[in-house]
mmCIF file of C-alpha atoms and ligand atoms in Angstrom:
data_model
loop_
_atom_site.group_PDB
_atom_site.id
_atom_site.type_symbol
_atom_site.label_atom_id
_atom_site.label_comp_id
_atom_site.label_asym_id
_atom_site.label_seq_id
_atom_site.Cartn_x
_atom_site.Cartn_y
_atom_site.Cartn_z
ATOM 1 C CA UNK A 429 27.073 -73.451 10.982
ATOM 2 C CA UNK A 430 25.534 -74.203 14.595
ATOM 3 C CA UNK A 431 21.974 -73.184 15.456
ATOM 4 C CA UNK A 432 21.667 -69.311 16.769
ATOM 5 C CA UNK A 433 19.193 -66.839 17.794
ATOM 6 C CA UNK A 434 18.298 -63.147 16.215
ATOM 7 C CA UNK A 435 17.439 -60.323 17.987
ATOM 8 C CA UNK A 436 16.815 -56.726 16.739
ATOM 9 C CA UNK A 437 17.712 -54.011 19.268
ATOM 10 C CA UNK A 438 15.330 -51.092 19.243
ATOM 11 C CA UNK A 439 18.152 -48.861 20.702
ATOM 12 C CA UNK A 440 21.650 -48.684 22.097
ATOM 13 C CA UNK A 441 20.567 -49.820 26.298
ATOM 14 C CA UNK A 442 18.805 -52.332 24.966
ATOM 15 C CA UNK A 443 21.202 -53.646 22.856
ATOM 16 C CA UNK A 444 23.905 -53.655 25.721
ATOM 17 C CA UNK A 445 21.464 -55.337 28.346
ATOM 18 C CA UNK A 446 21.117 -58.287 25.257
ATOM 19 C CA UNK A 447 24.542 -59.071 24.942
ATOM 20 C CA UNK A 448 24.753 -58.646 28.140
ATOM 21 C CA UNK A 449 22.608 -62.060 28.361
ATOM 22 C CA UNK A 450 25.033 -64.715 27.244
ATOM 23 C CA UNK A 451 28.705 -65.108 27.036
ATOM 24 C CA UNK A 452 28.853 -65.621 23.265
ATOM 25 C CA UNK A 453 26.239 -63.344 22.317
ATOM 26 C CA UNK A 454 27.896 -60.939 19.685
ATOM 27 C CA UNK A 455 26.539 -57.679 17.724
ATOM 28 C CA UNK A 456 26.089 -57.866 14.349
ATOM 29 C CA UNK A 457 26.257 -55.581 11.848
ATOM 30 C CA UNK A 458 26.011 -56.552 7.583
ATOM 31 C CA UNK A 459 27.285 -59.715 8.586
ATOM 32 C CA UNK A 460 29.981 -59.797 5.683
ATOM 33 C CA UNK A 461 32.761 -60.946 8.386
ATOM 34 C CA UNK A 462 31.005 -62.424 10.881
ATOM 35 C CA UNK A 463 28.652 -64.791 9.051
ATOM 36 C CA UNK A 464 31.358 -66.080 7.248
ATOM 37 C CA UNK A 465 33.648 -66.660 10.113
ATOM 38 C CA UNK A 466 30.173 -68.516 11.586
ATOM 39 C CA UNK A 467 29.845 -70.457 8.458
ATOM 40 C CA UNK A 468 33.673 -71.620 9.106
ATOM 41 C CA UNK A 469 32.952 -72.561 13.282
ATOM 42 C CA UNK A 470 35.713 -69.711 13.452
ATOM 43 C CA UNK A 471 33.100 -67.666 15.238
ATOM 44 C CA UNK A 472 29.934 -69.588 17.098
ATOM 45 C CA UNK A 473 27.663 -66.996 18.900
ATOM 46 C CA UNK A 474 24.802 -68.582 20.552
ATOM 47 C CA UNK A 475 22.919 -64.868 19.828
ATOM 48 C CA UNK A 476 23.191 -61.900 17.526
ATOM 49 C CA UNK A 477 22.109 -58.458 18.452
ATOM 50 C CA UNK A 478 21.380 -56.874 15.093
ATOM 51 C CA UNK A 479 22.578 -53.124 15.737
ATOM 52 C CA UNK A 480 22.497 -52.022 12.098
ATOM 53 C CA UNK A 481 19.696 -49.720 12.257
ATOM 54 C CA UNK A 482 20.617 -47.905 15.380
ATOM 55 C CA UNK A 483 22.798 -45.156 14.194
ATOM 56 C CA UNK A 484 22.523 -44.799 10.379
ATOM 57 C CA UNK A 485 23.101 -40.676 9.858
ATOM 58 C CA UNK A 486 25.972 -38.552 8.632
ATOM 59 C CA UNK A 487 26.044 -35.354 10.436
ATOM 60 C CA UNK A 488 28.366 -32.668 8.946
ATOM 61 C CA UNK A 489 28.918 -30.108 12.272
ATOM 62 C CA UNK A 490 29.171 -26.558 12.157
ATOM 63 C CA UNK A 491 33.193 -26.768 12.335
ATOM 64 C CA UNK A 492 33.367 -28.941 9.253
ATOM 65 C CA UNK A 493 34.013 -32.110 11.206
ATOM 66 C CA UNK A 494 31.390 -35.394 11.163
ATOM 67 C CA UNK A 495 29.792 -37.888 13.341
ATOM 68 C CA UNK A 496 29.316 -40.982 11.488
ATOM 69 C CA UNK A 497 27.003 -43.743 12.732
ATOM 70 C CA UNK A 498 28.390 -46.993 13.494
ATOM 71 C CA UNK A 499 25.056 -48.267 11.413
ATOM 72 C CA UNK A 500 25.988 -46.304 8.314
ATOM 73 C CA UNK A 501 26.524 -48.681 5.413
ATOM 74 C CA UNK A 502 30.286 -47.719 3.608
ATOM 75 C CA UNK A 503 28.716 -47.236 0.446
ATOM 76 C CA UNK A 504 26.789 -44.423 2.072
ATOM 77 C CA UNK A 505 29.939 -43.228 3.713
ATOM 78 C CA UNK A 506 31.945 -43.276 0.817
ATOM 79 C CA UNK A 507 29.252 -41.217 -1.504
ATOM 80 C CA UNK A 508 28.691 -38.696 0.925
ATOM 81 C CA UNK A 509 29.326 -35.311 -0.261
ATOM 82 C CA UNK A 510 31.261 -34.023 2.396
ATOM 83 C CA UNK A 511 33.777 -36.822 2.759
ATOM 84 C CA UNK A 512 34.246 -36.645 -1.214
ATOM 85 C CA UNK A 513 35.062 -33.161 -0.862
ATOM 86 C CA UNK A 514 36.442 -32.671 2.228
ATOM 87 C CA UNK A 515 37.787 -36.013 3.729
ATOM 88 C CA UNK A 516 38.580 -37.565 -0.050
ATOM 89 C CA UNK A 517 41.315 -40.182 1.485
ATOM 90 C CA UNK A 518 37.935 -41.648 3.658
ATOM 91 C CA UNK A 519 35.413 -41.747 0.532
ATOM 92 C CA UNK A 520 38.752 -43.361 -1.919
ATOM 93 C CA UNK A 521 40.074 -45.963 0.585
ATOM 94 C CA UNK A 522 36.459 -47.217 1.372
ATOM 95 C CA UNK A 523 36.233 -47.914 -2.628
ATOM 96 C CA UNK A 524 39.652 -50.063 -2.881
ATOM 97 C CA UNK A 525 37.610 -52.318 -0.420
ATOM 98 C CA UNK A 526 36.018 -55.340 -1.240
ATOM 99 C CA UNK A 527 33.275 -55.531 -3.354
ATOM 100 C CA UNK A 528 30.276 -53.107 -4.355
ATOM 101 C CA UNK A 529 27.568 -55.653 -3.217
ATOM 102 C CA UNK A 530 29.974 -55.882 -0.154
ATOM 103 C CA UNK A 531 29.933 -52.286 0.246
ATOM 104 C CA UNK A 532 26.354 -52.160 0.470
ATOM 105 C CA UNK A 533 25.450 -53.908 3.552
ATOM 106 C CA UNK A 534 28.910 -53.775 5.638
ATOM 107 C CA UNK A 535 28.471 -51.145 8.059
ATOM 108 C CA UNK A 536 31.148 -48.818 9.628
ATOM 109 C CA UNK A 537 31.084 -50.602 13.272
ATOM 110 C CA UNK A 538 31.252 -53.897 11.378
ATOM 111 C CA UNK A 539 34.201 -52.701 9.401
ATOM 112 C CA UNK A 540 36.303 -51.399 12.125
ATOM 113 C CA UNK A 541 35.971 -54.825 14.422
ATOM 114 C CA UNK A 542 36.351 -57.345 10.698
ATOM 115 C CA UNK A 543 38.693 -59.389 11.509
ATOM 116 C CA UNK A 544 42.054 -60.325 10.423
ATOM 117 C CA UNK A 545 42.283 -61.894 7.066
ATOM 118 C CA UNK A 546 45.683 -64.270 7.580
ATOM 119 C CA UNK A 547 44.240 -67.860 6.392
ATOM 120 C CA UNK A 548 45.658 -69.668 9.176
ATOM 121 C CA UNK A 549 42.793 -67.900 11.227
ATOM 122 C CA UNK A 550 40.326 -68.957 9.291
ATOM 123 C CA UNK A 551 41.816 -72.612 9.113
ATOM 124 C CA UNK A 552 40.999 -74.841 12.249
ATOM 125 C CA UNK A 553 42.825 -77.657 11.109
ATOM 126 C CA UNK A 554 46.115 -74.793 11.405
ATOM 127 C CA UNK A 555 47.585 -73.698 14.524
ATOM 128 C CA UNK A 556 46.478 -69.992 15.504
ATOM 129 C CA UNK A 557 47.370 -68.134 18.261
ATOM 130 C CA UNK A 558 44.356 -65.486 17.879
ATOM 131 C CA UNK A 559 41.951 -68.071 17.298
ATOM 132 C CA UNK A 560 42.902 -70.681 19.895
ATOM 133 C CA UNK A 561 45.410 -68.744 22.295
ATOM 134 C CA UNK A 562 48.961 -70.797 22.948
ATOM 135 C CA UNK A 563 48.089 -73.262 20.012
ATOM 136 C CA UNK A 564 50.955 -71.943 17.948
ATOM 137 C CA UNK A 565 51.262 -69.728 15.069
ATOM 138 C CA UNK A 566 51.365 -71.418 11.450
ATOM 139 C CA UNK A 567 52.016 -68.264 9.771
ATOM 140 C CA UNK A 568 55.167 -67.293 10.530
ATOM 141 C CA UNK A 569 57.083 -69.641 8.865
ATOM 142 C CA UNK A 570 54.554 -70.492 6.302
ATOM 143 C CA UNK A 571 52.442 -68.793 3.627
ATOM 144 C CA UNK A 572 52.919 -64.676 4.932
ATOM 145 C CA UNK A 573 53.187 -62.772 1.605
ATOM 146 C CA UNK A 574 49.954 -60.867 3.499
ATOM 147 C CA UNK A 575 51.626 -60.293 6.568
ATOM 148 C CA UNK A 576 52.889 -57.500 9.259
ATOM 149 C CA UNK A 577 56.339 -56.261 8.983
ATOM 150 C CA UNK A 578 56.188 -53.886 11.763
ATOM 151 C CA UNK A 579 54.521 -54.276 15.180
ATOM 152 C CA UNK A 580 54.181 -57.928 15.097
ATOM 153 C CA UNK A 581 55.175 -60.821 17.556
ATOM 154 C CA UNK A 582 56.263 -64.248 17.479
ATOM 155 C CA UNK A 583 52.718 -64.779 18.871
ATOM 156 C CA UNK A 584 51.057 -63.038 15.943
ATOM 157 C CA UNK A 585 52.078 -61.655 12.441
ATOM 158 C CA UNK A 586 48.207 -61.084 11.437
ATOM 159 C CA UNK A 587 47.319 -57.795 9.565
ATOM 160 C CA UNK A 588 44.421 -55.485 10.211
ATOM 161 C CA UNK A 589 42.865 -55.927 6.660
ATOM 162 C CA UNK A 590 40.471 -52.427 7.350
ATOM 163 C CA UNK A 591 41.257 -49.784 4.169
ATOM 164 C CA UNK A 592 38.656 -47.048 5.535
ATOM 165 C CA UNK A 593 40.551 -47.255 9.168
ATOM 166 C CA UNK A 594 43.335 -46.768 7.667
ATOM 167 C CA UNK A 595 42.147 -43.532 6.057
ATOM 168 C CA UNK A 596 40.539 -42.722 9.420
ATOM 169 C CA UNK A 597 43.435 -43.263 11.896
ATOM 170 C CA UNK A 598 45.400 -40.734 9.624
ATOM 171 C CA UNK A 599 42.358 -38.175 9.759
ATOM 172 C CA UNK A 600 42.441 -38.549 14.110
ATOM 173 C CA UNK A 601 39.022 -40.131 13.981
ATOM 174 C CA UNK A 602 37.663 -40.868 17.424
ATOM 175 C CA UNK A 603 35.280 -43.720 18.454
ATOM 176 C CA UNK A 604 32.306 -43.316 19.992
ATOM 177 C CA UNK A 605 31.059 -45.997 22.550
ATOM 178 C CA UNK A 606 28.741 -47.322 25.030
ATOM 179 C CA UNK A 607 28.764 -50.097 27.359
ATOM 180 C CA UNK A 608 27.249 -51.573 31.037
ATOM 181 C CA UNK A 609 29.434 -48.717 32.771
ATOM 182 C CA UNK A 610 28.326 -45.959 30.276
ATOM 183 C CA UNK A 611 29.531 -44.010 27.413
ATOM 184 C CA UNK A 612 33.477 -43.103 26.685
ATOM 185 C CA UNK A 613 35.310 -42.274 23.158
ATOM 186 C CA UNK A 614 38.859 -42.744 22.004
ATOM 187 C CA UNK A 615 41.181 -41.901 19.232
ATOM 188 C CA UNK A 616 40.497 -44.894 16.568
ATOM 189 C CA UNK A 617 44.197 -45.259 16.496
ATOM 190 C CA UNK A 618 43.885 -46.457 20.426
ATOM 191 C CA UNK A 619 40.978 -48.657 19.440
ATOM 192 C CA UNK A 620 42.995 -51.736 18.185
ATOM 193 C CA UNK A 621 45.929 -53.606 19.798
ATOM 194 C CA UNK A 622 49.484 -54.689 18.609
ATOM 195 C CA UNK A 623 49.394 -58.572 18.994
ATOM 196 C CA UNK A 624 52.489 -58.963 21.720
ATOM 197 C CA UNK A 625 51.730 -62.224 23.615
ATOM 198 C CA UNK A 626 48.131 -61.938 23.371
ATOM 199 C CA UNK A 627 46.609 -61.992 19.869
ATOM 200 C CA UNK A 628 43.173 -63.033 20.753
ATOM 201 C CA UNK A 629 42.846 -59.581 22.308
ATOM 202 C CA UNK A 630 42.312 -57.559 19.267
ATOM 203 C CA UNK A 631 41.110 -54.301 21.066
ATOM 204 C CA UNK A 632 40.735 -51.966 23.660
ATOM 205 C CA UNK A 633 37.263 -51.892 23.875
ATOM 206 C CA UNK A 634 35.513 -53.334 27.177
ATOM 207 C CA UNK A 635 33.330 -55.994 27.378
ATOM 208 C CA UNK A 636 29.715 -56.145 25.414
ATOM 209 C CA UNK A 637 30.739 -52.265 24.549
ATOM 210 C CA UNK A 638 28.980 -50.911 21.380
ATOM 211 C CA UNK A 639 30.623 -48.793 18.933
ATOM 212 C CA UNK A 640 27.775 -45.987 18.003
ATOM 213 C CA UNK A 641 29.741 -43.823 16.113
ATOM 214 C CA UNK A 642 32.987 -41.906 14.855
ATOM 215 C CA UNK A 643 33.869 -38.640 14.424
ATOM 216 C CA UNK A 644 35.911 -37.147 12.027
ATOM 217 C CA UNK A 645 37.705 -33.746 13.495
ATOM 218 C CA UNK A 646 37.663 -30.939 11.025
ATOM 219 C CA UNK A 647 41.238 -30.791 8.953
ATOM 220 C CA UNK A 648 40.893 -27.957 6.008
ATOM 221 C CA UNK A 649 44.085 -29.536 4.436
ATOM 222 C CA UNK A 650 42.588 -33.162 4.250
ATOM 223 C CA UNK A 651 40.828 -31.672 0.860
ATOM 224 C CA UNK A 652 44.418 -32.685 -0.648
ATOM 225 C CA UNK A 653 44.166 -36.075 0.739
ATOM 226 C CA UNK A 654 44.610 -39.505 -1.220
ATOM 227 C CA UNK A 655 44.617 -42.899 -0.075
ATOM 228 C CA UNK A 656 46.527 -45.604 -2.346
ATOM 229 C CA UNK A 657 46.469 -49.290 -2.668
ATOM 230 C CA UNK A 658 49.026 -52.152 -3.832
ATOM 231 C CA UNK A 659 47.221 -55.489 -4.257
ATOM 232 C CA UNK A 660 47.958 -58.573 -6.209
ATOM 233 C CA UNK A 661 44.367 -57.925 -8.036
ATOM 234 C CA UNK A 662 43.302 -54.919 -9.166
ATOM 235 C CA UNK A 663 39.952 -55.201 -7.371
ATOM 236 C CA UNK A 664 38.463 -57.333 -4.509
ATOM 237 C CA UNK A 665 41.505 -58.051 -3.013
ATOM 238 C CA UNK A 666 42.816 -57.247 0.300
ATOM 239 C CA UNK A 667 46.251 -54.347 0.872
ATOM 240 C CA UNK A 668 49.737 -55.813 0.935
ATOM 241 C CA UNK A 669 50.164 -52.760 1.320
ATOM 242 C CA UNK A 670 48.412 -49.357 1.613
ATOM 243 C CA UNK A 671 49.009 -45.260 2.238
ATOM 244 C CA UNK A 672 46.537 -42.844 3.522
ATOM 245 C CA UNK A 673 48.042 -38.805 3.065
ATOM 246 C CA UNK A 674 46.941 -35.589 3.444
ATOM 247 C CA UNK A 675 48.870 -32.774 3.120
ATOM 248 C CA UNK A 676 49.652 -29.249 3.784
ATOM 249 C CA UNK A 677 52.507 -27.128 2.089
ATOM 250 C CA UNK A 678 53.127 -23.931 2.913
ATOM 251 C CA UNK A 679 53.976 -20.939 0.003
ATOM 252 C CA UNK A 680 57.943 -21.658 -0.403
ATOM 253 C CA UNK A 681 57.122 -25.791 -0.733
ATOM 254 C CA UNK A 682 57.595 -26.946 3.321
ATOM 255 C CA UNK A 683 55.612 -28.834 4.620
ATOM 256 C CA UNK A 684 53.184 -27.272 7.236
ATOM 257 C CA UNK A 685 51.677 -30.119 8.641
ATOM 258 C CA UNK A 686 51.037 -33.870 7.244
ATOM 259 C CA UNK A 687 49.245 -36.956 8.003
ATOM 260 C CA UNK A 688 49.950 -40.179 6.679
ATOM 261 C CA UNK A 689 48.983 -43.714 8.065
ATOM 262 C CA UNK A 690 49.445 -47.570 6.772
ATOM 263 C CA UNK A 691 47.697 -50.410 5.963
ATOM 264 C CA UNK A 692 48.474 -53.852 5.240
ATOM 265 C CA UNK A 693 51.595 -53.923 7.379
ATOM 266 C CA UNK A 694 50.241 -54.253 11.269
ATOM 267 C CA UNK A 695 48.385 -55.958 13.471
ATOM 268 C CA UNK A 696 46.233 -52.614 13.796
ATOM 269 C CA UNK A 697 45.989 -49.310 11.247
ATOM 270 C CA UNK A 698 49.687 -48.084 11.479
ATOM 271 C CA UNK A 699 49.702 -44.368 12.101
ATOM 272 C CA UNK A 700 53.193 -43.396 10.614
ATOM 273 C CA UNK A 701 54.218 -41.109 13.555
ATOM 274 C CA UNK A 702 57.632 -40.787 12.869
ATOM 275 C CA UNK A 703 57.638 -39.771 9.236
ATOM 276 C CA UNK A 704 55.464 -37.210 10.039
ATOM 277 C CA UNK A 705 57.739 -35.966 12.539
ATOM 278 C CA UNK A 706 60.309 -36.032 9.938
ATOM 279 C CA UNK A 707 58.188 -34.340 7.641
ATOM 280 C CA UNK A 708 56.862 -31.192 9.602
ATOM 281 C CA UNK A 709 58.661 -27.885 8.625
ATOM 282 C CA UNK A 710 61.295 -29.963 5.823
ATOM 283 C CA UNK A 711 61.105 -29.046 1.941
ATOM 284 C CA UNK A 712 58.564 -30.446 0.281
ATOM 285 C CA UNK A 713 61.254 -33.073 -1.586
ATOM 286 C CA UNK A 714 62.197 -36.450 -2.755
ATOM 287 C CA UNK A 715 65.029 -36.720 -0.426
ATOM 288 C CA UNK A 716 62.699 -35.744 2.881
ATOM 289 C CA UNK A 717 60.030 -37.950 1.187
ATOM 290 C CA UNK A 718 62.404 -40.729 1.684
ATOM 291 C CA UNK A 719 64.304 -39.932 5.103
ATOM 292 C CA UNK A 720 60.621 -39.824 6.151
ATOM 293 C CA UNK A 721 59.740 -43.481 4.735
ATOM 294 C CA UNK A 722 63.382 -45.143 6.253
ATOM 295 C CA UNK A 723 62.617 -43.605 9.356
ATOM 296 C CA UNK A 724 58.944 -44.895 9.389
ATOM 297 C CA UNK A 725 59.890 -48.488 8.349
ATOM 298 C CA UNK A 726 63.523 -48.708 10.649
ATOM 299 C CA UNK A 727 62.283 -51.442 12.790
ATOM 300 C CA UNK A 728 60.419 -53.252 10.178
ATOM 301 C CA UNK A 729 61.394 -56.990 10.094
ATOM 302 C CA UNK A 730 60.213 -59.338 6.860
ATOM 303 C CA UNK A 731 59.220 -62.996 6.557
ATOM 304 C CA UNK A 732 59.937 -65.250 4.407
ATOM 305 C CA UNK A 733 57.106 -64.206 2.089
ATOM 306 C CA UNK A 734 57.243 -60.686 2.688
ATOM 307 C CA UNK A 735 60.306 -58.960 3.079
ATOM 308 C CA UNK A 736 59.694 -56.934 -0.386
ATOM 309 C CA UNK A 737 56.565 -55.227 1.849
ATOM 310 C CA UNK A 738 59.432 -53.084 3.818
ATOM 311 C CA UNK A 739 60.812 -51.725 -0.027
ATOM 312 C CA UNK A 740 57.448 -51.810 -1.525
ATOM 313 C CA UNK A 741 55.788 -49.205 2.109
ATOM 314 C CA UNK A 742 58.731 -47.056 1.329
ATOM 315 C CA UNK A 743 58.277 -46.505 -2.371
ATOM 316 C CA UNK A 744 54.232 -46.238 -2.026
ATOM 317 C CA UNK A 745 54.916 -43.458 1.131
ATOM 318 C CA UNK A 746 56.979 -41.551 -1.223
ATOM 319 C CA UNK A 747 54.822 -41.764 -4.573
ATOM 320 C CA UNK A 748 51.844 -40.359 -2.324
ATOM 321 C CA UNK A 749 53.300 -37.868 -1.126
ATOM 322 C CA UNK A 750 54.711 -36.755 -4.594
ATOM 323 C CA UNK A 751 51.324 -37.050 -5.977
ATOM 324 C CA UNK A 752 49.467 -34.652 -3.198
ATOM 325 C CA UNK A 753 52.580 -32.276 -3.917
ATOM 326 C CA UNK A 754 51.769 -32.249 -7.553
ATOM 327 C CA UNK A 755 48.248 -31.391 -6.717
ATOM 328 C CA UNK A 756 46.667 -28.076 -6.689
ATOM 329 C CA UNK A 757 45.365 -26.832 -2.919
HETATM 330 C C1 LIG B 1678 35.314 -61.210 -0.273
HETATM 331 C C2 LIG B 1678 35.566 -60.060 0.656
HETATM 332 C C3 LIG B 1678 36.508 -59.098 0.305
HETATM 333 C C4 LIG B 1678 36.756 -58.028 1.157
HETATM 334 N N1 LIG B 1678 37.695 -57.091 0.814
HETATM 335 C C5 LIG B 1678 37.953 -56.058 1.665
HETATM 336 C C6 LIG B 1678 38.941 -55.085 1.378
HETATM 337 O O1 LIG B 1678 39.597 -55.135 0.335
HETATM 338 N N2 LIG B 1678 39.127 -54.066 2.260
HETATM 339 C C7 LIG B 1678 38.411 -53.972 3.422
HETATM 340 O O2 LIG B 1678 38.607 -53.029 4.187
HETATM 341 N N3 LIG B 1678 37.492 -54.902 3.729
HETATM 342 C C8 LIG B 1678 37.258 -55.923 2.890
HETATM 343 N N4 LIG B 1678 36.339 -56.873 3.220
HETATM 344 C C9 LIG B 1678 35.777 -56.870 4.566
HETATM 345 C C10 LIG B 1678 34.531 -56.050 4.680
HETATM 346 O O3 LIG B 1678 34.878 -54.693 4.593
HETATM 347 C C11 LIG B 1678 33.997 -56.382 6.060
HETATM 348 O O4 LIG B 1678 33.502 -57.699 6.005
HETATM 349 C C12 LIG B 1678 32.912 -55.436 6.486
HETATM 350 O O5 LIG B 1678 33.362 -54.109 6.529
HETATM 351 C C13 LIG B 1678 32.387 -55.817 7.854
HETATM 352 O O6 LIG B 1678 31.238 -55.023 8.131
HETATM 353 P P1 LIG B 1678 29.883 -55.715 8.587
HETATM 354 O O7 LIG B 1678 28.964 -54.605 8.942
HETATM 355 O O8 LIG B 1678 29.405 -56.708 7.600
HETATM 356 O O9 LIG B 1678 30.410 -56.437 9.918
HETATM 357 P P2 LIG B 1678 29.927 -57.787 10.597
HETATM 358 O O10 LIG B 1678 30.443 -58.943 9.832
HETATM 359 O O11 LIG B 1678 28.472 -57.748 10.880
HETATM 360 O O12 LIG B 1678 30.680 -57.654 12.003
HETATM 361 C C14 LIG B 1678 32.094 -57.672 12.112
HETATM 362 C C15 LIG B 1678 32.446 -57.580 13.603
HETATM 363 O O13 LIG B 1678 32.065 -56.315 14.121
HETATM 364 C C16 LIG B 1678 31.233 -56.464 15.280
HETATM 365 N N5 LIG B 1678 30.327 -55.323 15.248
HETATM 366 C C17 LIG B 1678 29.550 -54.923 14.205
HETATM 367 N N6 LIG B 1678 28.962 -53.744 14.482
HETATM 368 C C18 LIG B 1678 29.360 -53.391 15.740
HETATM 369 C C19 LIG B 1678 29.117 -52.262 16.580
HETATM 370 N N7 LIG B 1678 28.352 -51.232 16.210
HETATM 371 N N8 LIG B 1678 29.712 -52.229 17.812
HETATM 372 C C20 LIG B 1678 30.498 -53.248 18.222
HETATM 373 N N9 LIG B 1678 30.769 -54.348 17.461
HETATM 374 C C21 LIG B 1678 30.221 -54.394 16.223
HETATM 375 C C22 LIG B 1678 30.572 -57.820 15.112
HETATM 376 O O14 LIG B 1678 30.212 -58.398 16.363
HETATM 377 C C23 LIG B 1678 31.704 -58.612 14.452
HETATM 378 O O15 LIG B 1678 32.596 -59.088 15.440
HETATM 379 C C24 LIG B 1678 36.040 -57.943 2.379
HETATM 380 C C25 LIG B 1678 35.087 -58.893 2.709
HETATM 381 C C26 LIG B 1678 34.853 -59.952 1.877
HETATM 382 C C27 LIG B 1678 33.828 -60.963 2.261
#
């Protein structure tokens, strides 16, 4: 690991105007990505901005929604009373995540910008698009049980390994942020970028911009919300893949409204747009359960190692949404 400097920021400005400083200076948060990825010459910031203590509350509004600091640790997140009641898809995909140690110091800011976990990244004796732009990609025609089958490129078939934004892209969380030209939000689901021809550009956000925090819009029906995850381990182990639900029948068994995203399978958190579309105002049934999950995973295209992702995103869509069915409102 090369020699760097630490800095605490005391607030948000000053934290901006220190990254501002240097063009590898980078914000840290529990360091659980980035230190390793330091450790591995992956990542080598000259500086680090620690920004974990900056925004550290959970604030349930008078609508029912919640602002989240970026500095909030996910074990916090996940125990907090109101996302176990009211947003339990957030408080159960942030459990299915790494470890608990792990869980105690990685922050939400830090979670949402981790980045991907395809091994080729992390190799730099392998050729990597993302990490060394027009090097070549190793992964596609080697090892890519772990990889996307919709959305990717032949630049890129990385994943976004993130569980709790999965569960937040399918609750319409928006991301708070400030940077040199001010403050701005945007729907999470906005936040991170499909690879196309440019991999090492993993989001939208502007230059030395801070995350400091997300909000969760009020959704009375994400009470029946689940989040499930199929891994090779049952613990500490990242998604092949994963399903974030909520959802909302009406009296005769339609569905009234839904919400269902993906993990594992993308380059970013994979809001599933078009089964929800298919979903909205149909019986509450196996067969729309399914029309839903082929129309969702039409375009996907498999690798070598992963093809079985395309059956296995279909069957998990389907078994979720059977489960919040079977559950009481
Ligand atoms: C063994 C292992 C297993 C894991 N398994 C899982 C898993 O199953 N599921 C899962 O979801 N995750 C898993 N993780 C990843 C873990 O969730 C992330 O490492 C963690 O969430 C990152 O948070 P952090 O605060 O430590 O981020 P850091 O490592 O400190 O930072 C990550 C990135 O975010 C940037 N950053 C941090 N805060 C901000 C901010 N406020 N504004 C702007 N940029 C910021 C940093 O500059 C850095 O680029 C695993 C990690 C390990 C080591």
């Amino acid at each position: 690991m090369n020699i760097f400097s630490y800095h605490q920021a005391s607030d948000a400005a000053s934290a901006i105007t220190l990254k501002q400083a240097g063009p590898t200076t980078k914000y840290l948060g529990g360091g659980t990505n980035l230190v390793d990825l330091m450790r591995e010459t992956v990542e080598e910031p000259e500086t680090l901005i620690d920004v974990t203590h900056l925004a550290s509350s959970i604030e349930q509004c008078a609508d029912g929604s919640l602002i989240i600091g970026a500095g909030v640790k996910n074990t916090a997140l996940a125990a907090h009373g109101a996302v176990r009641t009211q947003f339990p898809v957030l408080s159960r995909a942030i459990l299915t995540g790494a470890s608990a140690q792990i869980r105690n110091v990685a922050t939400v800011g830090g979670n949402i910008l981790q980045r991907t976990r395809c091994r080729y990244f992390y190799d730099n004796a392998a050729h990597c698009n993302k990490r060394e732009p027009l090097s070549g990609c190793d992964a596609v025609k080697g090892f890519n049980r772990y990889h996307a089958i919709l959305g990717a490129s032949e630049s890129c078939v990385a994943t976004h390994p993130s569980d709790m934004c999965v569960a937040m892209v399918a609750l319409d969380a928006v991301v708070h942020l400030h940077g040199p030209a001010g403050k701005r939000s945007l729907p999470l689901r906005d936040l991170h970028r499909l690879p196309g021809d440019t991999p090492e550009i993993e989001t939208t956000l502007h230059p030395d911009e801070l995350i400091t925090s997300v909000e969760i819009p009020a959704l009375p029906f994400a009470k029946k919300s689940t989040y499930r995850k199929v891994r090779d381990r049952a613990s500490y182990a990242f998604a092949l893949v994963s399903v974030a639900a909520a959802l909302d029948l009406d009296g005769d068994g339609n569905v009234n409204d839904v919400r269902l995203a993906l993990g594992g399978v993308a380059h970013k958190p994979w809001r599933a747009m078009r089964a929800e579309a298919h979903l909205k105002g149909q019986k509450a049934d196996a067969e729309h359960f399914q029309a839903a999950a082929e129309a969702e995973l039409a375009e996907a295209v498999g690798l070598r190692d992963n093809a079985f992702k395309i059956e296995l995103t279909k069957r998990t869509i389907v078994a979720v949404l059977e489960e919040l069915k079977g559950e009481k409102a």
